[in-house]
Amino acid sequence: MVRISDVAKMANVSTATVSRVLSNSGNVKKETAEKVLEAIKKLNYQPNLLARQLRRLETKTVLVVVPDITNTFFSKILRGIEQVAIENDYEVLLGDTGNSLEREKGYLDILRQKKADGMILLTARLESHLLEEISHEFPVVLACEYLEGSDIPTVSIDNISSARKATEYLISLGHKRIGFLSGPMDVILSRDRLKGFKQGMMQHDIAIEPNLIQEGDFSFESGFNLMTKLLALTEPPTAVFASSDEMAIGAIKAIKAKGLKVPDDISIVGFDDIKFASIFEPALTTVSQPMFEIGQKAMELLIKLIQKDKLEKSQYILEDQLVIRETCKEKKKDMIKM
Amino acid sequence: MVRISDVAKMANVSTATVSRVLSNSGNVKKETAEKVLEAIKKLNYQPNLLARQLRRLETKTVLVVVPDITNTFFSKILRGIEQVAIENDYEVLLGDTGNSLEREKGYLDILRQKKADGMILLTARLESHLLEEISHEFPVVLACEYLEGSDIPTVSIDNISSARKATEYLISLGHKRIGFLSGPMDVILSRDRLKGFKQGMMQHDIAIEPNLIQEGDFSFESGFNLMTKLLALTEPPTAVFASSDEMAIGAIKAIKAKGLKVPDDISIVGFDDIKFASIFEPALTTVSQPMFEIGQKAMELLIKLIQKDKLEKSQYILEDQLVIRETCKEKKKDMIKM
DNA sequence: TAATCTAGTGTAATCGATTACAAAATAAAA
DNA sequence: TTTTATTTTGTAATCGATTACACTAGATTA
């Protein structure tokens, strides 16, 4: 392995001078610098980052903890993170928890062991005091999620208001029996979406029926299963608002499996606007999150934290948008009951 | 920050002893070890990995270079990699190239700078001599891709034979005018799939028509566009074999857009078996790759390389499988021409 | 009893860079 | 020409762990 001392020897200078050439800092005579650069090229020298990092006590690496890397929602955010990371010479250490709480916890140690300068969490199911604690010691940014009553910097959309908007859209189409497929209740964003749903309903004086609200886990499979349950009710909903696109698609499959049609028989709204939402048939009406931008912003904030810059605020709310495609329709006229 | 010397001081021992307790190596008296452990707990000490890594000249980190992290095909492989990584106390440094050759090249430096102990490439579009070079210096494993005439360890399916199988399946359904949507020709796996397609055709004495073969880039969009082109031919194909599921789905969308039906008018076979292949309607008949296993195996090989173990062989071929779903059907009887 | 071995611990070198400080060389000012 | 300022370079400490080597004390063997 080629070390800085090898370069120094070949160029007939001290390691300090080589280092100065490397970092472009300080005063090095032109000719000396040229000698050094030549030696570097000749030896194909690459500085050992471990040594540099140890000396500088920084890694130029950020840890990104993702609940499920195979979900395109998260990988799109990751893309945004990575873009800003590259622009600022940071590397991304990936922590996929596979929805395991234990693994989520385990990744905190990587930060403590200085393997990364900071951390972006796309999931926050850990006990909040753990997160609070580590965020006091190290730079931490939450994306999508946030922590109630905490001042950990956060980038997300306003889940409550976007869920309310989506609900009101269904109401505006004449729907009153609206089902709600929720995400897991231990994540705040699920609770927010539910809250938004309830707000929308109440604002139009529509009673909320508990058995039209079902808790799932954002997955396709849970969407399918919960919708099947809803369809088994004596009076199934005429519209359903799902807390993720995957669930929405699962729900549509369940509806189709019963021989019913979307949107003719039942309207569906999803959440996220993953790539597949527009490819699926019928194309999904959904709340579109600016995933790439969320990632970018989160990484920008993290870099600021690492550099100990002051943030203007700790909660950044990005704009979402209700994208209307093909899965919603005016409620059918009630049949005259016999 | 708590250092090993702080622990040593508190426990009234030398740093060497603390280190020995930490690594569970060597001979430390029980009582001493207990004292040390107590101090560690009291101070909430976590060893600085940078220092350890510098001393040991290893990072316990592997670099995974992915062409597109938002493609579930790759993220599934990544899952396999990460699983084995965790089991062996490795971390995964993610390098998403966004299909950029330049960024692919840039990630090689991370390896040279010792930020990772080895590298798994899920893309190999770089000039082969670059790859050869770096693989002589550092542990490198190719997954999915391989390099002709190179001995870089590789994990993949046999693309030629699986493409041949899929082609023969279409032929067995009576199709003769079979279109082929290829991936980019600068990746070997695209060329292999084309080769397999041609083999299948020739083995059944079916002439290969150049304008039924179209080159894309694995993406949904290219599938749509190329299929649109094929449909514009005076005599369009009755079946199409796409080199990726995304392309296949794009092709189906194009067919539907023309008012035709899959599989009634045109049969489609995809490649990869991404999650969405079974959700899409009609559910995709496709060549299923064992993505998770590819990732696992690749990581296992890489660990062996890092530990300087001998590999039994350098090319590992895993089993693929033609999954028959709903997008293929017997060719319609020819209309009697007037 | 003396010699040898072993367990347990400490001292200090080491990994490969960066950088504070000192020193030398050169330029500018008196 | 001497003095002072500036530029350029080198020496050695440093980052925080690991580990080769040395040492001590007690156990074992001859």
PDB file of C-alpha atoms in Angstrom, chain A residues 1 44 46-51 53-54 57-61 67-72 75-76 78-79 82-83 86 90-99 103 107 109-110 112-115 133 137 219-221 246 249 252-253 256 275-276 278-281 283, chain B residues 1 44 46-51 53-54 57-61 67-72 75-76 78-79 82-83 86 90-99 103 107 109-110 112-115 133 137 219-221 246 249 252-253 256 275-276 278-281 283:
ATOM      1  CA  MET A   1       0.000   0.000   0.000  1.00  0.00           C
ATOM      2  CA  ASN A  44      -1.036   6.143  -7.856  1.00  0.00           C
ATOM      3  CA  GLN A  46      -4.820   7.617  -2.647  1.00  0.00           C
ATOM      4  CA  PRO A  47      -4.949   8.978   0.875  1.00  0.00           C
ATOM      5  CA  ASN A  48      -6.200   6.561   3.480  1.00  0.00           C
ATOM      6  CA  LEU A  49      -9.475   8.034   4.566  1.00  0.00           C
ATOM      7  CA  LEU A  50      -9.527   6.161   7.833  1.00  0.00           C
ATOM      8  CA  ALA A  51      -6.428   7.963   8.977  1.00  0.00           C
ATOM      9  CA  GLN A  53     -11.058  10.724   9.491  1.00  0.00           C
ATOM     10  CA  LEU A  54      -9.509   9.665  12.747  1.00  0.00           C
ATOM     11  CA  LEU A  57     -12.765  13.146  13.892  1.00  0.00           C
ATOM     12  CA  GLU A  58     -15.224  13.145  11.035  1.00  0.00           C
ATOM     13  CA  THR A  59     -16.301  10.459   8.604  1.00  0.00           C
ATOM     14  CA  LYS A  60     -17.995  12.322   5.811  1.00  0.00           C
ATOM     15  CA  THR A  61     -20.599   9.621   6.004  1.00  0.00           C
ATOM     16  CA  PRO A  67     -37.798   0.659   7.220  1.00  0.00           C
ATOM     17  CA  ASP A  68     -37.992  -1.093   3.868  1.00  0.00           C
ATOM     18  CA  ILE A  69     -35.644  -0.453   1.032  1.00  0.00           C
ATOM     19  CA  THR A  70     -37.771  -2.429  -1.436  1.00  0.00           C
ATOM     20  CA  ASN A  71     -40.549   0.118  -1.059  1.00  0.00           C
ATOM     21  CA  THR A  72     -40.108   2.633  -3.856  1.00  0.00           C
ATOM     22  CA  SER A  75     -35.906   4.470  -2.225  1.00  0.00           C
ATOM     23  CA  LYS A  76     -37.056   7.645  -3.917  1.00  0.00           C
ATOM     24  CA  LEU A  78     -32.990   7.901  -0.586  1.00  0.00           C
ATOM     25  CA  ARG A  79     -32.270   9.158  -4.066  1.00  0.00           C
ATOM     26  CA  GLU A  82     -27.853  10.631  -2.025  1.00  0.00           C
ATOM     27  CA  GLN A  83     -27.923  13.442  -4.540  1.00  0.00           C
ATOM     28  CA  ILE A  86     -22.677  13.492  -3.352  1.00  0.00           C
ATOM     29  CA  TYR A  90     -20.714  12.681   1.776  1.00  0.00           C
ATOM     30  CA  GLU A  91     -21.254   8.963   1.556  1.00  0.00           C
ATOM     31  CA  VAL A  92     -24.447   7.147   2.505  1.00  0.00           C
ATOM     32  CA  LEU A  93     -24.374   4.232   4.878  1.00  0.00           C
ATOM     33  CA  LEU A  94     -27.591   2.303   4.391  1.00  0.00           C
ATOM     34  CA  GLY A  95     -29.470   0.859   7.304  1.00  0.00           C
ATOM     35  CA  ASP A  96     -32.431  -1.214   6.189  1.00  0.00           C
ATOM     36  CA  THR A  97     -34.364  -2.363   9.218  1.00  0.00           C
ATOM     37  CA  GLY A  98     -36.784  -4.599   7.371  1.00  0.00           C
ATOM     38  CA  ASN A  99     -39.389  -3.121   9.711  1.00  0.00           C
ATOM     39  CA  ARG A 103     -32.482  -3.478  14.017  1.00  0.00           C
ATOM     40  CA  TYR A 107     -28.234   1.293  14.045  1.00  0.00           C
ATOM     41  CA  ASP A 109     -24.772   2.272  17.881  1.00  0.00           C
ATOM     42  CA  ILE A 110     -23.185   2.893  14.529  1.00  0.00           C
ATOM     43  CA  ARG A 112     -22.254   6.267  18.683  1.00  0.00           C
ATOM     44  CA  GLN A 113     -19.245   4.441  17.381  1.00  0.00           C
ATOM     45  CA  LYS A 114     -18.502   7.335  15.088  1.00  0.00           C
ATOM     46  CA  LYS A 115     -19.019   5.407  11.912  1.00  0.00           C
ATOM     47  CA  GLU A 133     -31.048  11.200  23.831  1.00  0.00           C
ATOM     48  CA  GLU A 137     -25.332  13.915  21.225  1.00  0.00           C
ATOM     49  CA  SER A 219     -48.349  -3.260   2.826  1.00  0.00           C
ATOM     50  CA  PHE A 220     -50.131  -4.549  -0.246  1.00  0.00           C
ATOM     51  CA  GLU A 221     -51.160  -7.655   1.616  1.00  0.00           C
ATOM     52  CA  GLU A 246     -49.563  -0.282  -1.703  1.00  0.00           C
ATOM     53  CA  ILE A 249     -53.686  -1.317  -4.692  1.00  0.00           C
ATOM     54  CA  ILE A 252     -58.526  -2.604  -5.363  1.00  0.00           C
ATOM     55  CA  LYS A 253     -57.427  -6.174  -5.937  1.00  0.00           C
ATOM     56  CA  LYS A 256     -61.997  -6.825  -8.083  1.00  0.00           C
ATOM     57  CA  LYS A 275     -44.218   5.156  -9.432  1.00  0.00           C
ATOM     58  CA  PHE A 276     -46.569   2.259  -9.780  1.00  0.00           C
ATOM     59  CA  SER A 278     -49.847   5.782 -12.283  1.00  0.00           C
ATOM     60  CA  ILE A 279     -49.058   2.511 -14.042  1.00  0.00           C
ATOM     61  CA  PHE A 280     -51.620   0.424 -12.239  1.00  0.00           C
ATOM     62  CA  GLU A 281     -55.057   0.123 -13.766  1.00  0.00           C
ATOM     63  CA  ALA A 283     -54.524   4.599 -12.278  1.00  0.00           C
TER      64      ALA A 283
ATOM     65  CA  MET B   1     -16.327  12.070  24.262  1.00  0.00           C
ATOM     66  CA  ASN B  44     -21.491   4.635  28.559  1.00  0.00           C
ATOM     67  CA  GLN B  46     -18.448   3.041  22.919  1.00  0.00           C
ATOM     68  CA  PRO B  47     -15.165   2.340  21.191  1.00  0.00           C
ATOM     69  CA  ASN B  48     -14.294   4.659  18.375  1.00  0.00           C
ATOM     70  CA  LEU B  49     -14.468   2.487  15.319  1.00  0.00           C
ATOM     71  CA  LEU B  50     -12.321   4.805  13.255  1.00  0.00           C
ATOM     72  CA  ALA B  51      -9.405   4.227  15.549  1.00  0.00           C
ATOM     73  CA  GLN B  53     -10.288   0.338  11.898  1.00  0.00           C
ATOM     74  CA  LEU B  54      -7.176   2.362  11.291  1.00  0.00           C
ATOM     75  CA  LEU B  57      -6.666  -1.691   8.558  1.00  0.00           C
ATOM     76  CA  GLU B  58     -10.173  -2.924   7.997  1.00  0.00           C
ATOM     77  CA  THR B  59     -13.507  -1.136   7.915  1.00  0.00           C
ATOM     78  CA  LYS B  60     -16.079  -3.903   8.282  1.00  0.00           C
ATOM     79  CA  THR B  61     -17.924  -2.103   5.546  1.00  0.00           C
ATOM     80  CA  PRO B  67     -27.539   1.339 -10.992  1.00  0.00           C
ATOM     81  CA  ASP B  68     -30.955   2.344  -9.700  1.00  0.00           C
ATOM     82  CA  ILE B  69     -32.055   1.948  -6.126  1.00  0.00           C
ATOM     83  CA  THR B  70     -35.690   2.738  -6.966  1.00  0.00           C
ATOM     84  CA  ASN B  71     -35.880  -0.421  -9.044  1.00  0.00           C
ATOM     85  CA  THR B  72     -37.253  -3.126  -6.786  1.00  0.00           C
ATOM     86  CA  SER B  75     -33.389  -3.301  -3.821  1.00  0.00           C
ATOM     87  CA  LYS B  76     -34.383  -6.914  -3.336  1.00  0.00           C
ATOM     88  CA  LEU B  78     -29.652  -5.359  -1.640  1.00  0.00           C
ATOM     89  CA  ARG B  79     -31.836  -6.938   0.997  1.00  0.00           C
ATOM     90  CA  GLU B  82     -27.659  -6.622   3.874  1.00  0.00           C
ATOM     91  CA  GLN B  83     -28.937  -9.706   5.609  1.00  0.00           C
ATOM     92  CA  ILE B  86     -25.511  -7.968   9.371  1.00  0.00           C
ATOM     93  CA  TYR B  90     -20.580  -5.741   8.195  1.00  0.00           C
ATOM     94  CA  GLU B  91     -22.128  -2.434   7.208  1.00  0.00           C
ATOM     95  CA  VAL B  92     -23.362  -1.541   3.748  1.00  0.00           C
ATOM     96  CA  LEU B  93     -22.232   1.615   2.056  1.00  0.00           C
ATOM     97  CA  LEU B  94     -24.701   2.370  -0.699  1.00  0.00           C
ATOM     98  CA  GLY B  95     -23.572   3.679  -4.052  1.00  0.00           C
ATOM     99  CA  ASP B  96     -26.494   4.527  -6.290  1.00  0.00           C
ATOM    100  CA  THR B  97     -25.204   5.535  -9.686  1.00  0.00           C
ATOM    101  CA  GLY B  98     -28.541   6.593 -11.117  1.00  0.00           C
ATOM    102  CA  ASN B  99     -27.347   4.835 -14.269  1.00  0.00           C
ATOM    103  CA  ARG B 103     -20.677   7.992 -10.826  1.00  0.00           C
ATOM    104  CA  TYR B 107     -17.251   4.802  -6.476  1.00  0.00           C
ATOM    105  CA  ASP B 109     -12.161   5.584  -5.420  1.00  0.00           C
ATOM    106  CA  ILE B 110     -14.040   4.891  -2.231  1.00  0.00           C
ATOM    107  CA  ARG B 112      -9.115   2.729  -3.063  1.00  0.00           C
ATOM    108  CA  GLN B 113      -9.369   5.122  -0.177  1.00  0.00           C
ATOM    109  CA  LYS B 114     -10.075   2.228   2.149  1.00  0.00           C
ATOM    110  CA  LYS B 115     -13.539   3.346   3.043  1.00  0.00           C
ATOM    111  CA  GLU B 133      -7.400  -3.641 -12.236  1.00  0.00           C
ATOM    112  CA  GLU B 137      -6.126  -4.918  -5.652  1.00  0.00           C
ATOM    113  CA  SER B 219     -37.228   1.051 -18.175  1.00  0.00           C
ATOM    114  CA  PHE B 220     -41.005   1.188 -18.265  1.00  0.00           C
ATOM    115  CA  GLU B 221     -40.862   4.116 -20.654  1.00  0.00           C
ATOM    116  CA  GLU B 246     -40.674  -2.887 -16.313  1.00  0.00           C
ATOM    117  CA  ILE B 249     -45.382  -3.686 -18.366  1.00  0.00           C
ATOM    118  CA  ILE B 252     -48.550  -4.049 -22.261  1.00  0.00           C
ATOM    119  CA  LYS B 253     -49.601  -0.459 -21.662  1.00  0.00           C
ATOM    120  CA  LYS B 256     -53.715  -1.610 -24.472  1.00  0.00           C
ATOM    121  CA  LYS B 275     -43.010  -7.718  -6.866  1.00  0.00           C
ATOM    122  CA  PHE B 276     -45.274  -5.777  -9.150  1.00  0.00           C
ATOM    123  CA  SER B 278     -47.802 -10.497  -9.962  1.00  0.00           C
ATOM    124  CA  ILE B 279     -49.888  -7.495  -8.952  1.00  0.00           C
ATOM    125  CA  PHE B 280     -50.204  -5.989 -12.385  1.00  0.00           C
ATOM    126  CA  GLU B 281     -53.137  -7.003 -14.504  1.00  0.00           C
ATOM    127  CA  ALA B 283     -50.295 -10.791 -14.070  1.00  0.00           C
TER     128      ALA B 283
END
